[in-house]
Amino acid sequence: MHVLGCGIDLLETKKIIKYINDNQFSFPCKEDVFTDYELEKEDSLDASLYFPLAFSCKEATFKAFGVSWMTNNVLWTDVELRLYDAHKCKVKLLGGLQKLSSKLGVDSIEIEYHFPYEGLLFLKLILLSK
Amino acid sequence: MAKITENTRSEVSEVVYNFFMEECDVDASEINDNTNIIRDIDGDSLMFLELIEIFKKKYTLNIDLKTIGKFVVKNPVETIGQLIDTTMLIIVHENNITEL
């Protein structure tokens, strides 16, 4: 396996959790940032885990590819986080980032996260080719 | 369509400066139009999203994030002054901003 890129993100989860109230997610520009799949988690029990992870994952993915929504034609919604349980998640790429991923020869994306301190999320993402 | 008055620019400027003073915990004397938002005061992408949402609501703007993204690819926003200028263009042109 070859490492094509890596991105890390450190996030104070309260910055995202503050937007979750009464099963509603009032995150700024949320329809432009999160995919329909992600927004379905709005009223789920794990929303306060899921949305910080999803946002952090988008940031780390942009860093791994060396792109930004403000400097390249990529969208926040080009990155979707699939969370299967608290320890298993997968990144799905869409749109422009999916094309870039194919062009670069990315075969898999490895993602790991942990909470070094309460309220602090550390997420690491690695782009791999065979 | 937002109603633009001669006071709009000073309104925008006031919102932007107050926002960064609170979010980045800096005094008014520490920031000016040449302040680099990320390098000088540790601004981040979430702050940009929050400001966009504030102005969308304040001026009832019809603007998509992807449109702003396309515009700033060609017209980078790094300083507070550039952010105020771009916000004014967004308020005036909304989703037509990429045609400029």
PDB file of C-alpha atoms in Angstrom:
ATOM      1  CA  MET A   1       0.000   0.000   0.000  1.00  0.00           C
ATOM      2  CA  HIS A   2       1.148   3.535  -0.739  1.00  0.00           C
ATOM      3  CA  VAL A   3       0.112   6.626   1.175  1.00  0.00           C
ATOM      4  CA  LEU A   4      -1.140   9.296  -1.233  1.00  0.00           C
ATOM      5  CA  GLY A   5      -2.164  11.830   1.354  1.00  0.00           C
ATOM      6  CA  CYS A   6      -3.075  12.329   4.938  1.00  0.00           C
ATOM      7  CA  GLY A   7      -5.211  14.823   6.795  1.00  0.00           C
ATOM      8  CA  ILE A   8      -5.780  15.456  10.460  1.00  0.00           C
ATOM      9  CA  ASP A   9      -8.349  17.551  12.245  1.00  0.00           C
ATOM     10  CA  LEU A  10      -8.761  18.654  15.830  1.00  0.00           C
ATOM     11  CA  LEU A  11     -12.216  19.861  16.794  1.00  0.00           C
ATOM     12  CA  GLU A  12     -13.863  21.137  19.951  1.00  0.00           C
ATOM     13  CA  THR A  13     -17.094  19.163  19.687  1.00  0.00           C
ATOM     14  CA  LYS A  14     -19.112  21.869  21.484  1.00  0.00           C
ATOM     15  CA  LYS A  15     -18.683  24.060  18.387  1.00  0.00           C
ATOM     16  CA  ILE A  16     -20.900  21.623  16.481  1.00  0.00           C
ATOM     17  CA  ILE A  17     -23.052  20.259  19.303  1.00  0.00           C
ATOM     18  CA  LYS A  18     -24.315  23.771  20.120  1.00  0.00           C
ATOM     19  CA  TYR A  19     -26.348  23.587  16.897  1.00  0.00           C
ATOM     20  CA  ILE A  20     -28.249  20.465  17.996  1.00  0.00           C
ATOM     21  CA  ASN A  21     -31.371  21.397  19.906  1.00  0.00           C
ATOM     22  CA  ASP A  22     -34.655  19.508  20.354  1.00  0.00           C
ATOM     23  CA  ASN A  23     -33.742  16.984  17.641  1.00  0.00           C
ATOM     24  CA  GLN A  24     -33.118  19.809  15.176  1.00  0.00           C
ATOM     25  CA  PHE A  25     -29.776  20.679  13.670  1.00  0.00           C
ATOM     26  CA  SER A  26     -29.423  24.414  13.005  1.00  0.00           C
ATOM     27  CA  PHE A  27     -25.872  24.326  11.654  1.00  0.00           C
ATOM     28  CA  PRO A  28     -25.044  27.276   9.345  1.00  0.00           C
ATOM     29  CA  CYS A  29     -25.687  26.535   5.644  1.00  0.00           C
ATOM     30  CA  LYS A  30     -26.352  22.915   6.669  1.00  0.00           C
ATOM     31  CA  GLU A  31     -27.855  21.849   3.313  1.00  0.00           C
ATOM     32  CA  ASP A  32     -24.679  23.047   1.567  1.00  0.00           C
ATOM     33  CA  VAL A  33     -22.372  21.341   4.056  1.00  0.00           C
ATOM     34  CA  PHE A  34     -24.019  18.001   4.871  1.00  0.00           C
ATOM     35  CA  THR A  35     -25.484  15.468   2.433  1.00  0.00           C
ATOM     36  CA  ASP A  36     -29.085  14.248   2.597  1.00  0.00           C
ATOM     37  CA  TYR A  37     -27.818  11.000   4.140  1.00  0.00           C
ATOM     38  CA  GLU A  38     -25.967  12.940   6.837  1.00  0.00           C
ATOM     39  CA  LEU A  39     -28.899  15.224   7.602  1.00  0.00           C
ATOM     40  CA  GLU A  40     -31.111  12.180   8.203  1.00  0.00           C
ATOM     41  CA  LYS A  41     -29.095  11.785  11.417  1.00  0.00           C
ATOM     42  CA  GLU A  42     -30.517  15.087  12.656  1.00  0.00           C
ATOM     43  CA  ASP A  43     -32.949  13.525  15.105  1.00  0.00           C
ATOM     44  CA  SER A  44     -30.952  10.396  15.881  1.00  0.00           C
ATOM     45  CA  LEU A  45     -29.697   9.533  19.323  1.00  0.00           C
ATOM     46  CA  ASP A  46     -26.073   9.703  18.192  1.00  0.00           C
ATOM     47  CA  ALA A  47     -26.366  13.146  16.516  1.00  0.00           C
ATOM     48  CA  SER A  48     -23.997  14.683  19.058  1.00  0.00           C
ATOM     49  CA  LEU A  49     -21.369  12.111  18.081  1.00  0.00           C
ATOM     50  CA  TYR A  50     -22.180  11.946  14.407  1.00  0.00           C
ATOM     51  CA  PHE A  51     -22.139  15.618  13.364  1.00  0.00           C
ATOM     52  CA  PRO A  52     -18.790  16.563  14.963  1.00  0.00           C
ATOM     53  CA  LEU A  53     -17.335  13.431  13.327  1.00  0.00           C
ATOM     54  CA  ALA A  54     -18.873  14.244   9.948  1.00  0.00           C
ATOM     55  CA  PHE A  55     -17.644  17.853   9.989  1.00  0.00           C
ATOM     56  CA  SER A  56     -14.184  16.874  11.160  1.00  0.00           C
ATOM     57  CA  CYS A  57     -14.054  14.170   8.496  1.00  0.00           C
ATOM     58  CA  LYS A  58     -14.811  16.724   5.769  1.00  0.00           C
ATOM     59  CA  GLU A  59     -12.030  18.999   7.027  1.00  0.00           C
ATOM     60  CA  ALA A  60      -9.521  16.135   7.244  1.00  0.00           C
ATOM     61  CA  THR A  61     -10.474  14.854   3.777  1.00  0.00           C
ATOM     62  CA  PHE A  62      -9.934  18.285   2.233  1.00  0.00           C
ATOM     63  CA  LYS A  63      -6.523  18.443   3.902  1.00  0.00           C
ATOM     64  CA  ALA A  64      -5.606  14.941   2.712  1.00  0.00           C
ATOM     65  CA  PHE A  65      -6.399  15.909  -0.886  1.00  0.00           C
ATOM     66  CA  GLY A  66      -4.807  19.351  -0.450  1.00  0.00           C
ATOM     67  CA  VAL A  67      -7.994  21.156  -1.432  1.00  0.00           C
ATOM     68  CA  SER A  68     -10.459  23.570   0.155  1.00  0.00           C
ATOM     69  CA  TRP A  69     -13.995  24.705  -0.645  1.00  0.00           C
ATOM     70  CA  MET A  70     -12.564  28.232  -0.887  1.00  0.00           C
ATOM     71  CA  THR A  71      -9.622  27.484  -3.145  1.00  0.00           C
ATOM     72  CA  ASN A  72     -10.792  24.614  -5.344  1.00  0.00           C
ATOM     73  CA  ASN A  73     -14.048  23.649  -6.980  1.00  0.00           C
ATOM     74  CA  VAL A  74     -14.966  21.082  -4.364  1.00  0.00           C
ATOM     75  CA  LEU A  75     -18.034  21.009  -2.181  1.00  0.00           C
ATOM     76  CA  TRP A  76     -18.506  20.159   1.479  1.00  0.00           C
ATOM     77  CA  THR A  77     -21.109  17.663   0.282  1.00  0.00           C
ATOM     78  CA  ASP A  78     -18.435  15.849  -1.756  1.00  0.00           C
ATOM     79  CA  VAL A  79     -17.521  14.087   1.503  1.00  0.00           C
ATOM     80  CA  GLU A  80     -20.062  11.907   3.290  1.00  0.00           C
ATOM     81  CA  LEU A  81     -19.428  10.071   6.537  1.00  0.00           C
ATOM     82  CA  ARG A  82     -21.086   6.702   7.018  1.00  0.00           C
ATOM     83  CA  LEU A  83     -21.156   5.733  10.672  1.00  0.00           C
ATOM     84  CA  TYR A  84     -22.011   2.115  11.349  1.00  0.00           C
ATOM     85  CA  ASP A  85     -21.384   2.178  15.072  1.00  0.00           C
ATOM     86  CA  ALA A  86     -19.313   4.201  17.499  1.00  0.00           C
ATOM     87  CA  HIS A  87     -16.124   2.476  16.327  1.00  0.00           C
ATOM     88  CA  LYS A  88     -16.750   1.806  12.648  1.00  0.00           C
ATOM     89  CA  CYS A  89     -17.116   4.476  10.003  1.00  0.00           C
ATOM     90  CA  LYS A  90     -16.406   4.921   6.332  1.00  0.00           C
ATOM     91  CA  VAL A  91     -15.894   7.930   4.057  1.00  0.00           C
ATOM     92  CA  LYS A  92     -17.834   8.117   0.811  1.00  0.00           C
ATOM     93  CA  LEU A  93     -16.596  10.572  -1.815  1.00  0.00           C
ATOM     94  CA  LEU A  94     -18.959  12.233  -4.255  1.00  0.00           C
ATOM     95  CA  GLY A  95     -18.821  14.758  -7.098  1.00  0.00           C
ATOM     96  CA  GLY A  96     -15.549  16.567  -7.742  1.00  0.00           C
ATOM     97  CA  LEU A  97     -13.665  14.812  -4.961  1.00  0.00           C
ATOM     98  CA  GLN A  98     -14.719  11.398  -6.251  1.00  0.00           C
ATOM     99  CA  LYS A  99     -13.276  12.326  -9.654  1.00  0.00           C
ATOM    100  CA  LEU A 100     -10.078  13.646  -8.091  1.00  0.00           C
ATOM    101  CA  SER A 101      -9.798  10.468  -6.021  1.00  0.00           C
ATOM    102  CA  SER A 102     -10.057   8.300  -9.170  1.00  0.00           C
ATOM    103  CA  LYS A 103      -7.527  10.482 -10.976  1.00  0.00           C
ATOM    104  CA  LEU A 104      -5.030  10.130  -8.125  1.00  0.00           C
ATOM    105  CA  GLY A 105      -5.619   6.382  -7.848  1.00  0.00           C
ATOM    106  CA  VAL A 106      -7.021   6.304  -4.326  1.00  0.00           C
ATOM    107  CA  ASP A 107      -8.159   2.745  -3.588  1.00  0.00           C
ATOM    108  CA  SER A 108      -9.159   3.112   0.035  1.00  0.00           C
ATOM    109  CA  ILE A 109      -9.496   5.656   2.797  1.00  0.00           C
ATOM    110  CA  GLU A 110      -8.493   4.811   6.329  1.00  0.00           C
ATOM    111  CA  ILE A 111     -10.068   6.833   9.088  1.00  0.00           C
ATOM    112  CA  GLU A 112      -9.405   6.807  12.817  1.00  0.00           C
ATOM    113  CA  TYR A 113     -10.593   9.050  15.589  1.00  0.00           C
ATOM    114  CA  HIS A 114     -10.434   9.377  19.323  1.00  0.00           C
ATOM    115  CA  PHE A 115     -11.168  11.859  22.075  1.00  0.00           C
ATOM    116  CA  PRO A 116      -7.865  12.703  23.825  1.00  0.00           C
ATOM    117  CA  TYR A 117      -9.754  14.947  26.254  1.00  0.00           C
ATOM    118  CA  GLU A 118     -13.448  15.338  26.946  1.00  0.00           C
ATOM    119  CA  GLY A 119     -14.974  17.500  24.247  1.00  0.00           C
ATOM    120  CA  LEU A 120     -11.943  17.306  21.974  1.00  0.00           C
ATOM    121  CA  LEU A 121     -12.060  15.177  18.831  1.00  0.00           C
ATOM    122  CA  PHE A 122      -8.896  14.109  17.010  1.00  0.00           C
ATOM    123  CA  LEU A 123      -9.482  12.605  13.578  1.00  0.00           C
ATOM    124  CA  LYS A 124      -6.883  11.157  11.192  1.00  0.00           C
ATOM    125  CA  LEU A 125      -7.549  10.194   7.606  1.00  0.00           C
ATOM    126  CA  ILE A 126      -5.177   8.499   5.148  1.00  0.00           C
ATOM    127  CA  LEU A 127      -5.596   8.100   1.384  1.00  0.00           C
ATOM    128  CA  LEU A 128      -4.158   4.779   0.196  1.00  0.00           C
ATOM    129  CA  SER A 129      -3.389   3.136  -3.142  1.00  0.00           C
ATOM    130  CA  LYS A 130      -2.506  -0.530  -3.751  1.00  0.00           C
TER     131      LYS A 130
ATOM    132  CA  MET B   1     -33.244  40.890  -3.212  1.00  0.00           C
ATOM    133  CA  ALA B   2     -31.539  42.783  -0.400  1.00  0.00           C
ATOM    134  CA  LYS B   3     -32.143  46.498  -0.037  1.00  0.00           C
ATOM    135  CA  ILE B   4     -28.815  48.289  -0.275  1.00  0.00           C
ATOM    136  CA  THR B   5     -28.427  51.639   1.429  1.00  0.00           C
ATOM    137  CA  GLU B   6     -25.470  53.915   1.972  1.00  0.00           C
ATOM    138  CA  ASN B   7     -25.177  52.409   5.443  1.00  0.00           C
ATOM    139  CA  THR B   8     -24.987  48.792   4.274  1.00  0.00           C
ATOM    140  CA  ARG B   9     -21.199  48.678   4.095  1.00  0.00           C
ATOM    141  CA  SER B  10     -20.800  50.049   7.618  1.00  0.00           C
ATOM    142  CA  GLU B  11     -23.442  47.562   8.859  1.00  0.00           C
ATOM    143  CA  VAL B  12     -21.545  44.680   7.244  1.00  0.00           C
ATOM    144  CA  SER B  13     -18.266  45.942   8.617  1.00  0.00           C
ATOM    145  CA  GLU B  14     -19.702  46.208  12.130  1.00  0.00           C
ATOM    146  CA  VAL B  15     -21.096  42.662  12.020  1.00  0.00           C
ATOM    147  CA  VAL B  16     -17.797  41.235  10.729  1.00  0.00           C
ATOM    148  CA  TYR B  17     -15.626  43.048  13.267  1.00  0.00           C
ATOM    149  CA  ASN B  18     -17.905  42.213  16.209  1.00  0.00           C
ATOM    150  CA  PHE B  19     -18.056  38.583  15.096  1.00  0.00           C
ATOM    151  CA  PHE B  20     -14.279  38.143  14.983  1.00  0.00           C
ATOM    152  CA  MET B  21     -13.720  40.062  18.214  1.00  0.00           C
ATOM    153  CA  GLU B  22     -16.059  37.656  19.996  1.00  0.00           C
ATOM    154  CA  GLU B  23     -15.133  34.402  18.236  1.00  0.00           C
ATOM    155  CA  CYS B  24     -11.381  34.956  18.212  1.00  0.00           C
ATOM    156  CA  ASP B  25     -11.283  36.773  21.541  1.00  0.00           C
ATOM    157  CA  VAL B  26      -9.417  39.821  20.236  1.00  0.00           C
ATOM    158  CA  ASP B  27      -9.776  43.561  20.909  1.00  0.00           C
ATOM    159  CA  ALA B  28     -10.839  46.048  18.270  1.00  0.00           C
ATOM    160  CA  SER B  29      -7.326  47.524  18.419  1.00  0.00           C
ATOM    161  CA  GLU B  30      -5.823  44.174  17.390  1.00  0.00           C
ATOM    162  CA  ILE B  31      -7.660  43.812  14.090  1.00  0.00           C
ATOM    163  CA  ASN B  32      -8.090  45.898  10.960  1.00  0.00           C
ATOM    164  CA  ASP B  33      -8.949  45.447   7.296  1.00  0.00           C
ATOM    165  CA  ASN B  34      -5.490  43.979   6.609  1.00  0.00           C
ATOM    166  CA  THR B  35      -5.732  41.311   9.323  1.00  0.00           C
ATOM    167  CA  ASN B  36      -5.322  37.824   7.862  1.00  0.00           C
ATOM    168  CA  ILE B  37      -8.266  35.850   9.231  1.00  0.00           C
ATOM    169  CA  ILE B  38      -6.601  32.461   9.455  1.00  0.00           C
ATOM    170  CA  ARG B  39      -2.954  33.357  10.051  1.00  0.00           C
ATOM    171  CA  ASP B  40      -3.362  36.340  12.409  1.00  0.00           C
ATOM    172  CA  ILE B  41      -6.453  35.541  14.504  1.00  0.00           C
ATOM    173  CA  ASP B  42      -6.898  31.767  14.113  1.00  0.00           C
ATOM    174  CA  GLY B  43     -10.130  31.992  12.150  1.00  0.00           C
ATOM    175  CA  ASP B  44     -11.479  28.753  10.686  1.00  0.00           C
ATOM    176  CA  SER B  45     -13.908  27.463   8.082  1.00  0.00           C
ATOM    177  CA  LEU B  46     -16.724  27.161  10.606  1.00  0.00           C
ATOM    178  CA  MET B  47     -16.487  30.904  11.262  1.00  0.00           C
ATOM    179  CA  PHE B  48     -16.841  31.597   7.537  1.00  0.00           C
ATOM    180  CA  LEU B  49     -19.956  29.397   7.448  1.00  0.00           C
ATOM    181  CA  GLU B  50     -21.414  31.182  10.473  1.00  0.00           C
ATOM    182  CA  LEU B  51     -20.859  34.593   8.898  1.00  0.00           C
ATOM    183  CA  ILE B  52     -22.450  33.499   5.621  1.00  0.00           C
ATOM    184  CA  GLU B  53     -25.503  32.285   7.536  1.00  0.00           C
ATOM    185  CA  ILE B  54     -25.695  35.562   9.489  1.00  0.00           C
ATOM    186  CA  PHE B  55     -25.717  37.622   6.292  1.00  0.00           C
ATOM    187  CA  LYS B  56     -28.106  35.263   4.497  1.00  0.00           C
ATOM    188  CA  LYS B  57     -30.613  35.841   7.279  1.00  0.00           C
ATOM    189  CA  LYS B  58     -29.917  39.550   7.789  1.00  0.00           C
ATOM    190  CA  TYR B  59     -30.357  40.457   4.117  1.00  0.00           C
ATOM    191  CA  THR B  60     -32.590  37.518   3.011  1.00  0.00           C
ATOM    192  CA  LEU B  61     -30.006  36.483   0.439  1.00  0.00           C
ATOM    193  CA  ASN B  62     -30.462  33.928  -2.298  1.00  0.00           C
ATOM    194  CA  ILE B  63     -26.928  32.572  -2.382  1.00  0.00           C
ATOM    195  CA  ASP B  64     -25.548  29.031  -2.429  1.00  0.00           C
ATOM    196  CA  LEU B  65     -22.335  28.055  -0.727  1.00  0.00           C
ATOM    197  CA  LYS B  66     -21.065  26.458  -3.933  1.00  0.00           C
ATOM    198  CA  THR B  67     -21.544  29.787  -5.720  1.00  0.00           C
ATOM    199  CA  ILE B  68     -19.498  31.559  -3.072  1.00  0.00           C
ATOM    200  CA  GLY B  69     -16.896  28.788  -3.373  1.00  0.00           C
ATOM    201  CA  LYS B  70     -16.641  29.308  -7.148  1.00  0.00           C
ATOM    202  CA  PHE B  71     -16.280  33.056  -6.690  1.00  0.00           C
ATOM    203  CA  VAL B  72     -13.601  32.930  -3.998  1.00  0.00           C
ATOM    204  CA  VAL B  73     -11.532  30.428  -5.983  1.00  0.00           C
ATOM    205  CA  LYS B  74     -10.856  33.328  -8.373  1.00  0.00           C
ATOM    206  CA  ASN B  75     -11.163  36.112  -5.795  1.00  0.00           C
ATOM    207  CA  PRO B  76      -9.445  34.886  -2.613  1.00  0.00           C
ATOM    208  CA  VAL B  77     -10.673  36.031   0.763  1.00  0.00           C
ATOM    209  CA  GLU B  78      -7.831  36.127   3.246  1.00  0.00           C
ATOM    210  CA  THR B  79      -8.215  39.412   5.111  1.00  0.00           C
ATOM    211  CA  ILE B  80     -11.064  41.076   6.969  1.00  0.00           C
ATOM    212  CA  GLY B  81     -11.171  43.816   4.333  1.00  0.00           C
ATOM    213  CA  GLN B  82     -11.459  41.257   1.528  1.00  0.00           C
ATOM    214  CA  LEU B  83     -14.217  39.507   3.447  1.00  0.00           C
ATOM    215  CA  ILE B  84     -16.195  42.753   3.789  1.00  0.00           C
ATOM    216  CA  ASP B  85     -15.706  43.536   0.070  1.00  0.00           C
ATOM    217  CA  THR B  86     -16.843  40.041  -0.941  1.00  0.00           C
ATOM    218  CA  THR B  87     -19.836  40.195   1.392  1.00  0.00           C
ATOM    219  CA  MET B  88     -20.917  43.455  -0.236  1.00  0.00           C
ATOM    220  CA  LEU B  89     -20.679  41.831  -3.671  1.00  0.00           C
ATOM    221  CA  ILE B  90     -22.725  38.860  -2.444  1.00  0.00           C
ATOM    222  CA  ILE B  91     -25.407  41.160  -1.029  1.00  0.00           C
ATOM    223  CA  VAL B  92     -25.646  43.079  -4.303  1.00  0.00           C
ATOM    224  CA  HIS B  93     -25.351  40.206  -6.787  1.00  0.00           C
ATOM    225  CA  GLU B  94     -26.375  37.104  -4.789  1.00  0.00           C
ATOM    226  CA  ASN B  95     -26.158  33.978  -6.993  1.00  0.00           C
ATOM    227  CA  ASN B  96     -25.150  36.089 -10.006  1.00  0.00           C
ATOM    228  CA  ILE B  97     -21.837  36.895  -8.345  1.00  0.00           C
ATOM    229  CA  THR B  98     -19.953  34.403 -10.529  1.00  0.00           C
ATOM    230  CA  GLU B  99     -20.955  36.382 -13.628  1.00  0.00           C
ATOM    231  CA  LEU B 100     -18.862  39.357 -12.512  1.00  0.00           C
TER     232      LEU B 100
END
